[in-house]
PDB file of C-alpha atoms in Angstrom:
ATOM      1  CA  UNK D   1      62.676 -43.873 133.625  1.00  0.00           C
ATOM      2  CA  UNK D   2      65.628 -45.391 135.468  1.00  0.00           C
ATOM      3  CA  UNK D   3      68.890 -43.773 136.437  1.00  0.00           C
ATOM      4  CA  UNK D   4      72.005 -44.498 138.472  1.00  0.00           C
ATOM      5  CA  UNK D   5      72.822 -42.068 141.288  1.00  0.00           C
ATOM      6  CA  UNK D   6      76.398 -41.773 142.604  1.00  0.00           C
ATOM      7  CA  UNK D   7      77.202 -40.084 145.912  1.00  0.00           C
ATOM      8  CA  UNK D   8      81.006 -39.968 146.196  1.00  0.00           C
ATOM      9  CA  UNK D   9      82.509 -39.433 149.632  1.00  0.00           C
ATOM     10  CA  UNK D  10      85.995 -39.434 151.066  1.00  0.00           C
ATOM     11  CA  UNK D  11      85.522 -42.839 152.734  1.00  0.00           C
ATOM     12  CA  UNK D  12      82.849 -44.488 150.608  1.00  0.00           C
ATOM     13  CA  UNK D  13      80.900 -44.211 147.393  1.00  0.00           C
ATOM     14  CA  UNK D  14      77.175 -44.827 147.551  1.00  0.00           C
ATOM     15  CA  UNK D  15      75.255 -45.844 144.438  1.00  0.00           C
ATOM     16  CA  UNK D  16      71.639 -46.580 143.770  1.00  0.00           C
ATOM     17  CA  UNK D  17      69.487 -47.536 140.869  1.00  0.00           C
ATOM     18  CA  UNK D  18      66.242 -45.589 140.976  1.00  0.00           C
ATOM     19  CA  UNK D  19      63.114 -45.613 138.873  1.00  0.00           C
ATOM     20  CA  UNK D  20      60.489 -42.921 138.496  1.00  0.00           C
ATOM     21  CA  UNK D  21      56.902 -44.129 138.369  1.00  0.00           C
ATOM     22  CA  UNK D  22      54.601 -41.188 137.893  1.00  0.00           C
ATOM     23  CA  UNK D  23      55.252 -38.860 140.802  1.00  0.00           C
ATOM     24  CA  UNK D  24      56.956 -41.560 142.873  1.00  0.00           C
ATOM     25  CA  UNK D  25      60.597 -42.648 142.946  1.00  0.00           C
ATOM     26  CA  UNK D  26      61.426 -46.240 143.766  1.00  0.00           C
ATOM     27  CA  UNK D  27      64.907 -47.417 144.774  1.00  0.00           C
ATOM     28  CA  UNK D  28      65.574 -50.702 142.979  1.00  0.00           C
ATOM     29  CA  UNK D  29      69.136 -51.450 144.135  1.00  0.00           C
ATOM     30  CA  UNK D  30      71.798 -49.944 146.361  1.00  0.00           C
ATOM     31  CA  UNK D  31      75.549 -50.430 146.512  1.00  0.00           C
ATOM     32  CA  UNK D  32      78.136 -49.192 148.997  1.00  0.00           C
ATOM     33  CA  UNK D  33      81.818 -49.163 148.103  1.00  0.00           C
ATOM     34  CA  UNK D  34      83.901 -48.747 151.249  1.00  0.00           C
ATOM     35  CA  UNK D  35      87.140 -47.377 149.832  1.00  0.00           C
ATOM     36  CA  UNK D  36      89.272 -48.410 152.816  1.00  0.00           C
ATOM     37  CA  UNK D  37      87.851 -51.923 153.086  1.00  0.00           C
ATOM     38  CA  UNK D  38      88.208 -52.460 149.330  1.00  0.00           C
ATOM     39  CA  UNK D  39      91.797 -51.145 149.390  1.00  0.00           C
ATOM     40  CA  UNK D  40      90.961 -48.436 146.872  1.00  0.00           C
ATOM     41  CA  UNK D  41      93.261 -45.512 147.556  1.00  0.00           C
ATOM     42  CA  UNK D  42      93.900 -43.765 144.228  1.00  0.00           C
ATOM     43  CA  UNK D  43      91.752 -42.612 141.326  1.00  0.00           C
ATOM     44  CA  UNK D  44      93.484 -45.243 139.211  1.00  0.00           C
ATOM     45  CA  UNK D  45      92.191 -47.946 141.548  1.00  0.00           C
ATOM     46  CA  UNK D  46      88.771 -46.443 142.206  1.00  0.00           C
ATOM     47  CA  UNK D  47      87.876 -45.764 138.552  1.00  0.00           C
ATOM     48  CA  UNK D  48      87.924 -49.350 137.217  1.00  0.00           C
ATOM     49  CA  UNK D  49      86.149 -50.687 140.318  1.00  0.00           C
ATOM     50  CA  UNK D  50      83.452 -48.017 140.079  1.00  0.00           C
ATOM     51  CA  UNK D  51      83.018 -48.736 136.368  1.00  0.00           C
ATOM     52  CA  UNK D  52      82.350 -52.425 137.121  1.00  0.00           C
ATOM     53  CA  UNK D  53      79.748 -51.553 139.734  1.00  0.00           C
ATOM     54  CA  UNK D  54      78.028 -49.047 137.434  1.00  0.00           C
ATOM     55  CA  UNK D  55      77.968 -51.597 134.611  1.00  0.00           C
ATOM     56  CA  UNK D  56      76.431 -54.180 136.954  1.00  0.00           C
ATOM     57  CA  UNK D  57      73.513 -51.787 137.566  1.00  0.00           C
ATOM     58  CA  UNK D  58      72.734 -51.493 133.856  1.00  0.00           C
ATOM     59  CA  UNK D  59      73.029 -49.070 130.991  1.00  0.00           C
ATOM     60  CA  UNK D  60      71.166 -46.060 132.424  1.00  0.00           C
ATOM     61  CA  UNK D  61      71.905 -42.334 132.693  1.00  0.00           C
ATOM     62  CA  UNK D  62      74.201 -41.453 135.603  1.00  0.00           C
ATOM     63  CA  UNK D  63      73.679 -38.625 138.091  1.00  0.00           C
ATOM     64  CA  UNK D  64      76.519 -37.548 140.395  1.00  0.00           C
ATOM     65  CA  UNK D  65      75.666 -35.808 143.657  1.00  0.00           C
ATOM     66  CA  UNK D  66      78.178 -33.132 144.664  1.00  0.00           C
ATOM     67  CA  UNK D  67      78.254 -30.998 147.788  1.00  0.00           C
ATOM     68  CA  UNK D  68      77.705 -27.325 147.046  1.00  0.00           C
ATOM     69  CA  UNK D  69      81.318 -26.594 148.032  1.00  0.00           C
ATOM     70  CA  UNK D  70      82.521 -28.683 145.054  1.00  0.00           C
ATOM     71  CA  UNK D  71      79.975 -27.485 142.525  1.00  0.00           C
ATOM     72  CA  UNK D  72      79.998 -24.096 140.941  1.00  0.00           C
ATOM     73  CA  UNK D  73      77.600 -22.069 138.909  1.00  0.00           C
ATOM     74  CA  UNK D  74      77.750 -18.625 137.484  1.00  0.00           C
ATOM     75  CA  UNK D  75      74.870 -16.310 136.758  1.00  0.00           C
ATOM     76  CA  UNK D  76      75.478 -13.561 134.257  1.00  0.00           C
ATOM     77  CA  UNK D  77      73.089 -10.617 134.259  1.00  0.00           C
ATOM     78  CA  UNK D  78      73.027  -9.305 130.707  1.00  0.00           C
ATOM     79  CA  UNK D  79      71.310  -5.974 130.179  1.00  0.00           C
ATOM     80  CA  UNK D  80      68.772  -5.606 127.391  1.00  0.00           C
ATOM     81  CA  UNK D  81      70.649  -4.024 124.480  1.00  0.00           C
ATOM     82  CA  UNK D  82      67.727  -2.746 122.453  1.00  0.00           C
ATOM     83  CA  UNK D  83      69.392  -4.094 119.342  1.00  0.00           C
ATOM     84  CA  UNK D  84      72.744  -2.461 120.110  1.00  0.00           C
ATOM     85  CA  UNK D  85      75.920  -4.447 120.472  1.00  0.00           C
ATOM     86  CA  UNK D  86      76.886  -5.218 124.065  1.00  0.00           C
ATOM     87  CA  UNK D  87      80.601  -5.330 124.844  1.00  0.00           C
ATOM     88  CA  UNK D  88      82.200  -6.772 127.969  1.00  0.00           C
TER      89      UNK D  88
END
């Protein structure tokens, strides 16, 4: 199975096309978009450029890597109700 991995940074966006073969992962292609060198300063400029690069890698699922400070998750501990209604 192949997928496209995106690692967005403040100065560059790294992309790779990877393929899983059994227990191994093989990197097929890499791309580096240097935002400063490309003159990409706003989301309106970055978006279309990034879309072109993603399309050039193929029609595969996309995974975005985020630092833990930008990602959030919430775990809710729900007690066993024993068939009773639980209210919050």
